[in-house]
Amino acid sequence: MTSTTNTFEKLISGFAYSPKSNSKRNNEEDSQNTLVQTKRVKVELPREVSNKSPRHGVHDYLKPGLDVVFCGINPGEMSAALGHHFANPVNHFWACLHQGGFTPTLLRPSEDATLPERFNLGMTNLVTRSTQTAAELSKSELQFGVPDFLAKIALYKPKIVCFVGMGIADNVLEWINTRSDSDGERKVKGKTKVKVPGPGLLPIKLVHSEEKAEEGKAESTLLYAVSSTSGRVVKYQKSDKIKQFQAVRALLDEINSGGSGVSLGLTPIQIVDLILP
């Protein structure tokens, strides 16, 4: 167990905070001295992807023990240009966050760096490359983003991950479901639903401590999917999206109140089994 733990800690240490601030950030971001850009594991992408991957301008905002981490699919061109999450004015994310009960006022995209300290909320993306639309991302690029995402969740251990777009949850579940060790044997036992039928709680939970799991006191992260907040997505209206965020808020309130039935029926998966080679 000690050898496995050391290997795991060495692997995720690449995502720990660096004390150096980014000189390109604005003064407001620099004042958040506990929030700095996270390092990313270099992933070898197919040639057609890596040649079209410009450096993006959107940062993760994470710290240990967050209530909810919101995970987008990738930065849009406007978000990348402005350096802030969900910066397009037709995107409903910030309105959903406010009317969903997470912030007392409607925040501007430029306030994204303040989320961890002010509201105990975090921001990240599955893929770092910016595109005009998510449809420009290849399947392999989405799959390559999953180990990077899981390593961040293993390090920061939020209570809930909210995928802002059900296609993100589809890709994460598909990667988890096909995870194999070097001998070709699946590391994840049992079946996990690959296609997310609609907004709601996913059928698995990510367990962070094997010892606590054995004691029945598992420290875990629940996964929740909501529809994309992009204004281009018309299957769900803005009012529907707000209700989905309110459901995430209700789940968080139940967790914080000590609700024991929150994760009943969910398949527990040791996150260390997913990340270790």
Short mmCIF file of C-alpha atoms in Angstrom, two decimals:
data_model
loop_
_atom_site.label_atom_id
_atom_site.label_comp_id
_atom_site.label_asym_id
_atom_site.label_seq_id
_atom_site.Cartn_x
_atom_site.Cartn_y
_atom_site.Cartn_z
CA MET A 1 0.00 0.00 0.00
CA THR A 2 2.87 2.41 0.83
CA SER A 3 4.51 1.94 -2.58
CA THR A 4 1.22 2.47 -4.39
CA THR A 5 0.46 5.59 -2.36
CA ASN A 6 3.89 7.10 -3.06
CA THR A 7 3.51 6.46 -6.79
CA PHE A 8 0.05 8.02 -6.78
CA GLU A 9 1.20 11.12 -4.87
CA LYS A 10 4.16 11.58 -7.24
CA LEU A 11 1.84 11.33 -10.25
CA ILE A 12 -0.67 13.96 -9.11
CA SER A 13 1.98 16.29 -7.67
CA GLY A 14 2.29 17.83 -11.12
CA PHE A 15 -1.05 19.52 -10.54
CA ALA A 16 -0.11 21.17 -7.25
CA TYR A 17 -0.09 24.94 -7.04
CA SER A 18 3.02 26.81 -8.09
CA PRO A 19 3.86 29.81 -5.87
CA LYS A 20 4.75 31.92 -8.92
CA SER A 21 2.02 34.23 -10.17
CA ASN A 22 1.31 34.68 -13.86
CA SER A 23 2.37 38.15 -14.99
CA LYS A 24 -0.28 38.19 -17.68
CA ARG A 25 -3.15 38.06 -15.20
CA ASN A 26 -4.92 41.22 -14.19
CA ASN A 27 -4.49 42.87 -10.80
CA GLU A 28 -7.62 41.27 -9.42
CA GLU A 29 -6.28 37.79 -10.15
CA ASP A 30 -2.84 38.63 -8.74
CA SER A 31 -4.47 39.65 -5.47
CA GLN A 32 -5.76 36.10 -5.04
CA ASN A 33 -2.42 34.89 -3.70
CA THR A 34 -3.73 31.43 -2.93
CA LEU A 35 -4.94 30.85 -6.48
CA VAL A 36 -2.38 30.14 -9.13
CA GLN A 37 -2.28 28.35 -12.45
CA THR A 38 -2.02 24.58 -12.20
CA LYS A 39 0.54 22.60 -14.14
CA ARG A 40 -0.70 20.12 -16.71
CA VAL A 41 0.60 16.71 -17.61
CA LYS A 42 1.89 16.73 -21.19
CA VAL A 43 -0.26 14.39 -23.24
CA GLU A 44 0.91 13.22 -26.66
CA LEU A 45 -1.91 14.05 -29.06
CA PRO A 46 -2.31 12.86 -32.63
CA ARG A 47 -0.39 15.02 -35.11
CA GLU A 48 -3.54 16.53 -36.62
CA VAL A 49 -4.60 17.70 -33.15
CA SER A 50 -1.31 18.89 -31.69
CA ASN A 51 -0.51 20.98 -34.76
CA LYS A 52 -3.74 22.91 -34.27
CA SER A 53 -3.49 23.48 -30.52
CA PRO A 54 -2.64 27.14 -29.80
CA ARG A 55 -1.87 28.16 -26.23
CA HIS A 56 -5.13 28.97 -24.51
CA GLY A 57 -5.81 31.89 -22.18
CA VAL A 58 -8.23 30.33 -19.70
CA HIS A 59 -6.92 29.11 -16.35
CA ASP A 60 -8.16 26.53 -13.86
CA TYR A 61 -9.36 27.94 -10.54
CA LEU A 62 -9.08 25.16 -7.99
CA LYS A 63 -8.17 24.55 -4.36
CA PRO A 64 -8.58 21.59 -1.99
CA GLY A 65 -12.02 20.79 -0.62
CA LEU A 66 -14.23 22.80 -2.96
CA ASP A 67 -17.99 22.29 -2.80
CA VAL A 68 -18.47 22.10 -6.57
CA VAL A 69 -16.06 22.13 -9.51
CA PHE A 70 -17.73 23.16 -12.76
CA CYS A 71 -16.13 21.45 -15.75
CA GLY A 72 -16.67 22.84 -19.24
CA ILE A 73 -15.77 21.03 -22.44
CA ASN A 74 -13.19 23.60 -23.68
CA PRO A 75 -12.80 27.37 -23.92
CA GLY A 76 -14.63 29.12 -26.73
CA GLU A 77 -12.71 31.63 -28.81
CA MET A 78 -14.11 34.61 -26.92
CA SER A 79 -13.31 33.05 -23.53
CA ALA A 80 -9.77 32.32 -24.67
CA ALA A 81 -9.31 35.84 -26.03
CA LEU A 82 -10.60 37.49 -22.84
CA GLY A 83 -9.01 34.95 -20.48
CA HIS A 84 -12.21 34.13 -18.59
CA HIS A 85 -14.58 31.16 -18.39
CA PHE A 86 -17.94 31.35 -20.20
CA ALA A 87 -17.18 34.88 -21.41
CA ASN A 88 -19.55 34.91 -24.37
CA PRO A 89 -22.45 37.22 -23.45
CA VAL A 90 -25.00 34.76 -24.89
CA ASN A 91 -23.80 31.98 -22.58
CA HIS A 92 -26.18 31.35 -19.68
CA PHE A 93 -23.60 30.02 -17.20
CA TRP A 94 -23.26 33.05 -14.92
CA ALA A 95 -27.02 33.62 -14.81
CA CYS A 96 -27.54 29.93 -13.98
CA LEU A 97 -24.91 30.10 -11.26
CA HIS A 98 -26.66 33.06 -9.65
CA GLN A 99 -30.27 31.98 -10.10
CA GLY A 100 -29.30 28.42 -9.23
CA GLY A 101 -28.42 29.61 -5.72
CA PHE A 102 -24.61 29.55 -5.81
CA THR A 103 -23.92 33.30 -5.79
CA PRO A 104 -25.97 36.11 -4.18
CA THR A 105 -25.44 38.41 -7.16
CA LEU A 106 -24.88 37.97 -10.88
CA LEU A 107 -21.13 37.76 -11.42
CA ARG A 108 -19.20 38.93 -14.45
CA PRO A 109 -16.91 36.46 -16.28
CA SER A 110 -13.98 38.60 -15.14
CA GLU A 111 -14.74 37.52 -11.57
CA ASP A 112 -14.12 33.82 -12.27
CA ALA A 113 -10.82 33.85 -10.36
CA THR A 114 -12.66 34.84 -7.17
CA LEU A 115 -14.96 31.80 -7.12
CA PRO A 116 -12.80 29.51 -4.91
CA GLU A 117 -12.25 32.02 -2.11
CA ARG A 118 -15.62 33.77 -2.19
CA PHE A 119 -17.97 30.85 -2.85
CA ASN A 120 -15.88 27.65 -2.51
CA LEU A 121 -16.50 26.86 -6.19
CA GLY A 122 -13.97 25.83 -8.85
CA MET A 123 -13.56 25.99 -12.62
CA THR A 124 -11.79 23.74 -15.13
CA ASN A 125 -12.19 22.32 -18.65
CA LEU A 126 -11.88 18.83 -20.10
CA VAL A 127 -9.81 20.13 -23.06
CA THR A 128 -7.60 23.22 -22.95
CA ARG A 129 -7.59 24.03 -26.68
CA SER A 130 -9.94 26.82 -27.65
CA THR A 131 -12.30 26.44 -30.61
CA GLN A 132 -15.17 28.35 -32.16
CA THR A 133 -17.50 25.41 -31.39
CA ALA A 134 -17.09 22.20 -29.39
CA ALA A 135 -17.85 20.23 -32.56
CA GLU A 136 -14.30 21.02 -33.72
CA LEU A 137 -12.86 18.76 -30.99
CA SER A 138 -12.00 15.23 -32.08
CA LYS A 139 -13.06 12.15 -30.15
CA SER A 140 -9.43 11.30 -29.39
CA GLU A 141 -8.80 14.81 -28.06
CA LEU A 142 -11.75 14.52 -25.68
CA GLN A 143 -10.55 11.14 -24.45
CA PHE A 144 -7.01 12.42 -23.92
CA GLY A 145 -8.43 15.08 -21.62
CA VAL A 146 -9.94 12.61 -19.15
CA PRO A 147 -6.75 11.48 -17.29
CA ASP A 148 -5.74 15.13 -16.86
CA PHE A 149 -9.17 15.95 -15.45
CA LEU A 150 -9.20 12.93 -13.09
CA ALA A 151 -5.75 13.80 -11.73
CA LYS A 152 -7.03 17.24 -10.73
CA ILE A 153 -10.07 15.73 -9.02
CA ALA A 154 -7.82 13.25 -7.18
CA LEU A 155 -5.65 16.09 -5.93
CA TYR A 156 -8.31 18.63 -4.91
CA LYS A 157 -11.12 16.26 -3.83
CA PRO A 158 -14.24 18.39 -4.39
CA LYS A 159 -17.59 17.22 -3.08
CA ILE A 160 -19.24 17.46 -6.51
CA VAL A 161 -18.09 17.78 -10.10
CA CYS A 162 -20.72 19.39 -12.32
CA PHE A 163 -20.17 18.75 -16.03
CA VAL A 164 -21.54 21.73 -17.93
CA GLY A 165 -22.59 19.71 -20.96
CA MET A 166 -23.77 16.11 -20.98
CA GLY A 167 -21.32 15.20 -23.74
CA ILE A 168 -18.49 15.82 -21.27
CA ALA A 169 -19.96 13.28 -18.87
CA ASP A 170 -20.39 10.82 -21.76
CA ASN A 171 -16.68 11.03 -22.59
CA VAL A 172 -15.54 10.69 -18.97
CA LEU A 173 -17.77 7.66 -18.35
CA GLU A 174 -16.67 6.04 -21.60
CA TRP A 175 -12.99 6.45 -20.68
CA ILE A 176 -13.58 5.04 -17.20
CA ASN A 177 -15.55 2.11 -18.58
CA THR A 178 -12.73 1.08 -20.93
CA ARG A 179 -9.85 1.62 -18.50
CA SER A 180 -7.55 -1.43 -18.57
CA ASP A 181 -4.31 -2.37 -16.92
CA SER A 182 -1.19 -3.52 -18.77
CA ASP A 183 -2.53 -7.09 -18.99
CA GLY A 184 -5.74 -5.96 -20.66
CA GLU A 185 -7.87 -6.67 -17.60
CA ARG A 186 -10.37 -3.97 -16.76
CA LYS A 187 -9.45 -2.03 -13.63
CA VAL A 188 -13.04 -0.89 -13.18
CA LYS A 189 -15.23 -3.86 -12.31
CA GLY A 190 -18.90 -4.01 -13.22
CA LYS A 191 -20.83 -2.01 -15.76
CA THR A 192 -21.04 1.76 -15.84
CA LYS A 193 -23.59 3.52 -17.99
CA VAL A 194 -21.75 5.14 -20.90
CA LYS A 195 -24.50 7.33 -22.35
CA VAL A 196 -25.92 9.99 -20.07
CA PRO A 197 -29.70 10.03 -20.67
CA GLY A 198 -30.25 13.54 -19.37
CA PRO A 199 -29.36 16.01 -16.61
CA GLY A 200 -28.77 14.46 -13.21
CA LEU A 201 -26.48 12.46 -10.97
CA LEU A 202 -24.14 10.02 -12.71
CA PRO A 203 -24.22 6.33 -11.64
CA ILE A 204 -20.71 6.34 -10.11
CA LYS A 205 -18.80 8.10 -7.35
CA LEU A 206 -15.04 8.61 -7.22
CA VAL A 207 -13.61 7.37 -3.92
CA HIS A 208 -10.39 9.02 -2.75
CA SER A 209 -9.39 6.84 0.20
CA GLU A 210 -9.34 3.06 0.12
CA GLU A 211 -8.86 2.85 3.88
CA LYS A 212 -11.89 5.03 4.59
CA ALA A 213 -13.93 3.08 2.06
CA GLU A 214 -13.20 -0.11 3.98
CA GLU A 215 -14.40 1.61 7.14
CA GLY A 216 -17.60 2.72 5.44
CA LYS A 217 -16.54 6.39 5.67
CA ALA A 218 -15.43 6.95 2.11
CA GLU A 219 -14.30 10.42 1.10
CA SER A 220 -15.75 10.67 -2.39
CA THR A 221 -16.67 13.00 -5.24
CA LEU A 222 -20.11 12.81 -6.83
CA LEU A 223 -20.52 13.51 -10.55
CA TYR A 224 -23.47 15.50 -11.90
CA ALA A 225 -24.29 16.47 -15.48
CA VAL A 226 -26.25 19.52 -16.61
CA SER A 227 -26.93 20.64 -20.16
CA SER A 228 -24.57 23.01 -21.92
CA THR A 229 -25.19 26.64 -20.97
CA SER A 230 -24.28 27.82 -24.47
CA GLY A 231 -26.91 30.02 -26.05
CA ARG A 232 -26.59 27.86 -29.15
CA VAL A 233 -28.07 24.89 -27.27
CA VAL A 234 -31.84 25.24 -27.68
CA LYS A 235 -32.96 21.79 -26.56
CA TYR A 236 -33.05 23.20 -23.03
CA GLN A 237 -34.25 26.75 -22.47
CA LYS A 238 -32.57 29.09 -20.00
CA SER A 239 -35.27 28.42 -17.40
CA ASP A 240 -34.58 24.67 -17.72
CA LYS A 241 -30.85 25.21 -17.24
CA ILE A 242 -31.47 27.28 -14.12
CA LYS A 243 -33.56 24.45 -12.65
CA GLN A 244 -30.69 22.03 -13.32
CA PHE A 245 -28.30 24.28 -11.39
CA GLN A 246 -30.83 24.51 -8.58
CA ALA A 247 -30.83 20.70 -8.43
CA VAL A 248 -27.03 20.70 -8.06
CA ARG A 249 -27.38 23.26 -5.27
CA ALA A 250 -29.98 21.05 -3.54
CA LEU A 251 -27.61 18.07 -3.78
CA LEU A 252 -24.82 20.11 -2.21
CA ASP A 253 -27.12 21.25 0.61
CA GLU A 254 -28.04 17.63 1.29
CA ILE A 255 -24.37 16.62 1.43
CA ASN A 256 -23.54 19.51 3.76
CA SER A 257 -26.42 18.60 6.05
CA GLY A 258 -25.02 15.08 6.43
CA GLY A 259 -27.58 13.33 4.26
CA SER A 260 -26.63 9.65 4.28
CA GLY A 261 -28.72 8.63 1.29
CA VAL A 262 -27.11 10.93 -1.26
CA SER A 263 -24.82 8.32 -2.80
CA LEU A 264 -26.90 5.19 -2.23
CA GLY A 265 -26.95 3.02 -5.32
CA LEU A 266 -23.92 4.67 -6.92
CA THR A 267 -21.02 2.43 -7.99
CA PRO A 268 -17.88 3.35 -5.97
CA ILE A 269 -14.69 3.57 -8.03
CA GLN A 270 -11.26 4.07 -6.49
CA ILE A 271 -9.82 7.05 -8.34
CA VAL A 272 -6.28 5.76 -7.72
CA ASP A 273 -7.14 2.73 -9.87
CA LEU A 274 -8.01 5.02 -12.76
CA ILE A 275 -4.91 7.18 -12.61
CA LEU A 276 -2.08 4.79 -11.78
CA PRO A 277 -0.53 3.18 -14.90
#
